[in-house]
PDB file of C-alpha atoms and ligand atoms in Angstrom:
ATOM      1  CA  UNK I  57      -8.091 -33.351 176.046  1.00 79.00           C
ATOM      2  CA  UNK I  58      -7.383 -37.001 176.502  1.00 85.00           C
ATOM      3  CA  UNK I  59      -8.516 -39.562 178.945  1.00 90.00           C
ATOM      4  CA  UNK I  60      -5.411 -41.908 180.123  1.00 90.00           C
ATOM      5  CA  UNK I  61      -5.681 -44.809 182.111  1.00 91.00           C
ATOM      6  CA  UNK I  62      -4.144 -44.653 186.171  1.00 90.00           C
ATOM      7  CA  UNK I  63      -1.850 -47.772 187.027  1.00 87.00           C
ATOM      8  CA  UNK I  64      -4.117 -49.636 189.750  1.00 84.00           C
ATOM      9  CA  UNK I  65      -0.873 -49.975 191.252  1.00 83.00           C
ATOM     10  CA  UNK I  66      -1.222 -46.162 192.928  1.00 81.00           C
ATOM     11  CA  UNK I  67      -4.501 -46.791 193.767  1.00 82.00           C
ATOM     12  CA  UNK I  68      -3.441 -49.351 196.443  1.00 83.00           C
ATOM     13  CA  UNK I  69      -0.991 -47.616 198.186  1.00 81.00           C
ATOM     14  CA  UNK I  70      -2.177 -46.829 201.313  1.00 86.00           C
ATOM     15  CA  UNK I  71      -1.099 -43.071 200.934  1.00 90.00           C
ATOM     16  CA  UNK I  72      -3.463 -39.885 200.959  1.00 94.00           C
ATOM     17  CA  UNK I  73      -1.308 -37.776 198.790  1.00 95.00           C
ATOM     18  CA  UNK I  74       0.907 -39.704 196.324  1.00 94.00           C
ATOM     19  CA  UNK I  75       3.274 -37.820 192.889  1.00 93.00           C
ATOM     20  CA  UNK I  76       2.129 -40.649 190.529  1.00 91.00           C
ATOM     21  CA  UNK I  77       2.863 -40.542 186.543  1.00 87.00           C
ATOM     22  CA  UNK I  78       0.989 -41.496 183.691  1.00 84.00           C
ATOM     23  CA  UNK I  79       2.840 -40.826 180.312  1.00 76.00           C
ATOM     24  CA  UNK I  80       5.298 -39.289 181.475  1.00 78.00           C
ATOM     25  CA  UNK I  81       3.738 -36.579 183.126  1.00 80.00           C
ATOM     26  CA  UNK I  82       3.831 -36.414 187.100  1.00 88.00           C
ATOM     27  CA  UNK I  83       0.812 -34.991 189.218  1.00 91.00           C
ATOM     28  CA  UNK I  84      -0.803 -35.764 192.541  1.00 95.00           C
ATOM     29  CA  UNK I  85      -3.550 -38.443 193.299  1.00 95.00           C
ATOM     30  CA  UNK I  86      -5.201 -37.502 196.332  1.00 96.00           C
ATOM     31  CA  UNK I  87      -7.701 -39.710 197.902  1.00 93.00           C
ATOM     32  CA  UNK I  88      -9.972 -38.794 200.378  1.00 91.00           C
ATOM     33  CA  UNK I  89     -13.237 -40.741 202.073  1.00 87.00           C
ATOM     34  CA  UNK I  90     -15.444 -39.234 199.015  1.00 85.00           C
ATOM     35  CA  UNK I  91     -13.793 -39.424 195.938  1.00 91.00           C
ATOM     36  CA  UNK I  92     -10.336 -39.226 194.152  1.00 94.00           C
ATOM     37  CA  UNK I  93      -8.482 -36.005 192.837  1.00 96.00           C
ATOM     38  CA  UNK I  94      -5.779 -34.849 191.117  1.00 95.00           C
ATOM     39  CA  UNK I  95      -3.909 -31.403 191.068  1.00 95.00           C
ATOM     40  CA  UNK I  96      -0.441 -30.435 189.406  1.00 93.00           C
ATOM     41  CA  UNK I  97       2.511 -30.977 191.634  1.00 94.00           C
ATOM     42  CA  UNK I  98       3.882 -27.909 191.342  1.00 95.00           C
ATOM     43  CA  UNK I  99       2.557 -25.212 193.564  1.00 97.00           C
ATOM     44  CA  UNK I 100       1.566 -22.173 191.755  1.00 96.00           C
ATOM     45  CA  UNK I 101       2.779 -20.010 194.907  1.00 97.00           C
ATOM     46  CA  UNK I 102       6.857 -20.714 194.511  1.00 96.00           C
ATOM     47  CA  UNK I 103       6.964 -24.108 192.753  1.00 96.00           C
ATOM     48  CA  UNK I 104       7.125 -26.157 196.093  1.00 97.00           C
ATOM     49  CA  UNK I 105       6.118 -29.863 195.464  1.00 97.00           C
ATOM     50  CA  UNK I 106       2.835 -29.684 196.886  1.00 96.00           C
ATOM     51  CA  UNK I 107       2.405 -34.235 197.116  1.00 96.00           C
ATOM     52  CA  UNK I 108       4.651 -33.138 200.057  1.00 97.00           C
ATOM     53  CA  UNK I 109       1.533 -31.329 201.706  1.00 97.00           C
ATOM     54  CA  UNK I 110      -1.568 -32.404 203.327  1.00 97.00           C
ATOM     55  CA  UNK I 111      -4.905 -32.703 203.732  1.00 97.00           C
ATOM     56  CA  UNK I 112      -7.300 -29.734 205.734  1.00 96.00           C
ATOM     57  CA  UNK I 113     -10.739 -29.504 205.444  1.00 92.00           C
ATOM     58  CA  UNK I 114     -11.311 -30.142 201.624  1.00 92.00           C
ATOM     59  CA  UNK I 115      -8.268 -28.447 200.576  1.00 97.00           C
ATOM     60  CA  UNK I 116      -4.913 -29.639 199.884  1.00 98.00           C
ATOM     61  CA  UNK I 117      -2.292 -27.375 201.815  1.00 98.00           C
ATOM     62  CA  UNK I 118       1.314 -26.871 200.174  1.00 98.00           C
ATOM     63  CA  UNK I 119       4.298 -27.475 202.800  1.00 98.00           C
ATOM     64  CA  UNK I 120       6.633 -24.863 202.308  1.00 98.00           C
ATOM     65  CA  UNK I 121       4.066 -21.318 202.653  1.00 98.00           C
ATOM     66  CA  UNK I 122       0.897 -23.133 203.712  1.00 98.00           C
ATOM     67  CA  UNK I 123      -0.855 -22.186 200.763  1.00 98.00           C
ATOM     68  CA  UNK I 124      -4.269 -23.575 200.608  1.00 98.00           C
ATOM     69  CA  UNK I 125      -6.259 -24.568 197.496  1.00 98.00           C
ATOM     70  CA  UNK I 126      -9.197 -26.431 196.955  1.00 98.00           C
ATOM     71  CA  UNK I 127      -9.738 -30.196 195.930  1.00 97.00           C
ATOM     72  CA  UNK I 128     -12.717 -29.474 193.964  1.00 95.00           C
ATOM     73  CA  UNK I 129     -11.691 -26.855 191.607  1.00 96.00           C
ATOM     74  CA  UNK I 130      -8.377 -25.952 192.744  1.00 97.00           C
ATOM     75  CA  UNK I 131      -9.148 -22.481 193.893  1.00 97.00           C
ATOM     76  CA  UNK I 132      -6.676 -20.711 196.715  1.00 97.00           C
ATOM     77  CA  UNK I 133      -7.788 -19.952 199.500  1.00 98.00           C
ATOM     78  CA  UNK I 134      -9.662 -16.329 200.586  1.00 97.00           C
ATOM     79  CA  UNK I 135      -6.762 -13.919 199.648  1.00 96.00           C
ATOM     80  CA  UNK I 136      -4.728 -16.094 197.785  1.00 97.00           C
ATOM     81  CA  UNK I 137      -5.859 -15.207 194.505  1.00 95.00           C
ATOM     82  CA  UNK I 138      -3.937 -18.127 192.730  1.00 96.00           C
ATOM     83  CA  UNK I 139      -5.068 -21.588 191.334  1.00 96.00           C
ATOM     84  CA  UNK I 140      -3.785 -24.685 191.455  1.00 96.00           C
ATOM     85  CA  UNK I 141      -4.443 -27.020 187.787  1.00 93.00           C
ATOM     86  CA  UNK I 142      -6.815 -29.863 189.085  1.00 95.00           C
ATOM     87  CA  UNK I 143      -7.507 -32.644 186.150  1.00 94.00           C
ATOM     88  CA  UNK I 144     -10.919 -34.569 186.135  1.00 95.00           C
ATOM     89  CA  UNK I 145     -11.034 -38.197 187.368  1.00 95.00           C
ATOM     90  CA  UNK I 146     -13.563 -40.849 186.021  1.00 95.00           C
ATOM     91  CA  UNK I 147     -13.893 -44.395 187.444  1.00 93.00           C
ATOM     92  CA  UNK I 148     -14.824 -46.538 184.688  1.00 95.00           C
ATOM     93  CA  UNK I 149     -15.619 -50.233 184.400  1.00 95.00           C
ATOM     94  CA  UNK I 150     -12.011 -51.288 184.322  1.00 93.00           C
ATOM     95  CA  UNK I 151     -10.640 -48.632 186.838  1.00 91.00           C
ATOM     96  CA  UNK I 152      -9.955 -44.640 187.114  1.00 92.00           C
ATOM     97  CA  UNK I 153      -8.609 -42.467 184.313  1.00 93.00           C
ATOM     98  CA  UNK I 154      -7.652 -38.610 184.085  1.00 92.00           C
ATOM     99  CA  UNK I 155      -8.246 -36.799 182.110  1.00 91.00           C
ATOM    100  CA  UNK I 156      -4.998 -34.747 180.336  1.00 82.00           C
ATOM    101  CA  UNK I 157      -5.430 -30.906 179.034  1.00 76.00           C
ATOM    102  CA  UNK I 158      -3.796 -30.356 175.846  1.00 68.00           C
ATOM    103  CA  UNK I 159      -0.522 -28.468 176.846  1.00 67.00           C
ATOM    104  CA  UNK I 160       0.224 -32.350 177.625  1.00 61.00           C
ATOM    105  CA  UNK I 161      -0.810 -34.071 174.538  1.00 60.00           C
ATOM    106  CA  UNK I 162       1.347 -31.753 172.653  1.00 62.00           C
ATOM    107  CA  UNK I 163       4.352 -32.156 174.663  1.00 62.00           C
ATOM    108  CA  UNK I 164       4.071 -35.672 174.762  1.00 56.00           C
ATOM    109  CA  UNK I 165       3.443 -36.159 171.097  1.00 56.00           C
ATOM    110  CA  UNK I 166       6.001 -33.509 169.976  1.00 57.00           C
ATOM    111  CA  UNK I 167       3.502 -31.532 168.078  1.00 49.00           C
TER     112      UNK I 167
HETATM  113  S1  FES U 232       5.424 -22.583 197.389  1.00 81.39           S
HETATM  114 FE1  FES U 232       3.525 -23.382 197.978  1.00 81.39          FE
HETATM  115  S2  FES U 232       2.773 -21.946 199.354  1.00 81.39           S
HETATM  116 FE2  FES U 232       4.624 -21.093 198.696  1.00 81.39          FE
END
Protein backbone atom coordinates (compact mmCIF):
# COMPACT_ATOMS: atom_id res chain seq x y z
CA UNK A 1 0.00 0.00 0.00
CA UNK A 2 0.96 3.50 -0.92
CA UNK A 3 -0.34 6.86 0.01
CA UNK A 4 -0.54 9.28 -3.25
CA UNK A 5 -1.29 12.73 -3.19
CA UNK A 6 -5.10 14.02 -4.82
CA UNK A 7 -4.71 17.09 -7.30
CA UNK A 8 -6.53 19.98 -5.21
CA UNK A 9 -7.79 20.66 -8.50
CA UNK A 10 -10.78 17.79 -7.99
CA UNK A 11 -11.33 18.88 -4.77
CA UNK A 12 -12.84 22.19 -6.03
CA UNK A 13 -15.10 21.10 -8.43
CA UNK A 14 -18.30 21.62 -7.28
CA UNK A 15 -19.36 17.94 -8.14
CA UNK A 16 -20.59 15.14 -5.60
CA UNK A 17 -19.37 12.25 -7.58
CA UNK A 18 -16.36 12.97 -9.84
CA UNK A 19 -13.88 9.79 -12.01
CA UNK A 20 -10.63 11.58 -10.97
CA UNK A 21 -6.98 9.94 -11.59
CA UNK A 22 -3.98 9.86 -9.70
CA UNK A 23 -1.10 7.86 -11.43
CA UNK A 24 -2.75 6.72 -13.83
CA UNK A 25 -5.31 4.94 -12.16
CA UNK A 26 -9.05 6.27 -12.35
CA UNK A 27 -11.56 5.94 -9.31
CA UNK A 28 -14.35 8.00 -7.82
CA UNK A 29 -14.04 10.93 -5.25
CA UNK A 30 -17.21 11.30 -3.62
CA UNK A 31 -17.84 14.09 -1.29
CA UNK A 32 -20.48 14.31 0.97
CA UNK A 33 -21.33 16.95 4.08
CA UNK A 34 -19.07 14.53 6.44
CA UNK A 35 -16.14 13.45 4.86
CA UNK A 36 -14.55 12.39 1.46
CA UNK A 37 -14.55 8.80 -0.18
CA UNK A 38 -13.39 6.92 -2.77
CA UNK A 39 -14.64 3.60 -4.44
CA UNK A 40 -13.45 1.87 -7.81
CA UNK A 41 -15.31 3.04 -10.84
CA UNK A 42 -16.19 0.01 -12.03
CA UNK A 43 -19.27 -1.57 -10.62
CA UNK A 44 -18.74 -5.00 -9.42
CA UNK A 45 -22.48 -5.89 -10.59
CA UNK A 46 -21.83 -5.63 -14.69
CA UNK A 47 -18.92 -3.16 -14.94
CA UNK A 48 -21.24 -0.02 -15.29
CA UNK A 49 -19.26 3.23 -14.48
CA UNK A 50 -20.66 3.80 -11.23
CA UNK A 51 -19.15 8.12 -11.05
CA UNK A 52 -22.29 8.08 -13.31
CA UNK A 53 -24.50 7.21 -10.14
CA UNK A 54 -25.60 9.01 -7.14
CA UNK A 55 -25.88 9.64 -3.84
CA UNK A 56 -28.86 7.79 -1.33
CA UNK A 57 -28.68 7.68 2.12
CA UNK A 58 -24.90 6.86 2.75
CA UNK A 59 -24.57 4.72 -0.17
CA UNK A 60 -23.47 5.36 -3.56
CA UNK A 61 -26.10 3.83 -6.11
CA UNK A 62 -24.77 2.53 -9.64
CA UNK A 63 -26.96 3.89 -12.71
CA UNK A 64 -27.49 1.15 -14.89
CA UNK A 65 -29.15 -1.84 -12.14
CA UNK A 66 -29.45 0.43 -9.10
CA UNK A 67 -27.09 -1.45 -7.23
CA UNK A 68 -26.43 -0.02 -3.89
CA UNK A 69 -23.17 -0.15 -1.88
CA UNK A 70 -21.98 1.55 0.96
CA UNK A 71 -19.61 4.67 1.32
CA UNK A 72 -18.07 3.44 4.38
CA UNK A 73 -16.87 0.07 3.56
CA UNK A 74 -18.26 -0.53 0.27
CA UNK A 75 -20.63 -3.26 1.21
CA UNK A 76 -23.91 -3.99 -1.23
CA UNK A 77 -26.78 -3.57 -0.15
CA UNK A 78 -29.15 -6.40 1.89
CA UNK A 79 -29.19 -9.15 -0.85
CA UNK A 80 -26.64 -7.97 -2.95
CA UNK A 81 -23.94 -9.95 -1.69
CA UNK A 82 -21.19 -8.04 -3.73
CA UNK A 83 -18.59 -5.30 -2.75
CA UNK A 84 -17.53 -2.47 -4.21
CA UNK A 85 -13.25 -1.65 -3.59
CA UNK A 86 -13.39 1.61 -1.41
CA UNK A 87 -9.62 3.12 -0.80
CA UNK A 88 -8.89 5.10 2.50
CA UNK A 89 -8.66 8.92 2.39
CA UNK A 90 -6.42 11.02 4.80
CA UNK A 91 -6.40 14.85 4.90
CA UNK A 92 -3.04 15.85 5.78
CA UNK A 93 -1.38 19.21 6.37
CA UNK A 94 -0.90 19.94 2.72
CA UNK A 95 -4.23 18.34 1.43
CA UNK A 96 -5.99 14.72 0.96
CA UNK A 97 -4.22 11.57 -0.19
CA UNK A 98 -5.46 7.86 -0.93
CA UNK A 99 -4.32 5.48 -0.19
CA UNK A 100 -3.44 2.72 -3.27
CA UNK A 101 -3.68 -1.30 -2.60
CA UNK A 102 -0.93 -3.10 -4.12
CA UNK A 103 -2.57 -4.67 -7.31
CA UNK A 104 -1.82 -0.83 -8.28
CA UNK A 105 1.69 -0.34 -7.27
CA UNK A 106 2.56 -3.33 -9.25
CA UNK A 107 0.86 -2.38 -12.32
CA UNK A 108 2.09 0.93 -12.24
CA UNK A 109 5.67 0.03 -11.54
CA UNK A 110 5.71 -2.99 -13.92
CA UNK A 111 6.72 -5.38 -11.27
S1 LIG B 1 -23.80 -2.73 -13.43
FE1 LIG B 1 -24.04 -1.66 -11.59
S2 LIG B 1 -25.86 -2.42 -10.80
FE2 LIG B 1 -25.57 -3.57 -12.58
Amino acid sequence: MKWFKIDNQFLEENQTIQKVKVNGKSFCLIKTDKKLFACATKCPHAGADISQGWLENEMIVCPLHRYRYHLENGRGATGQGDYLPVYDIEKRKDGYYIKLPYSWLKKLLNI
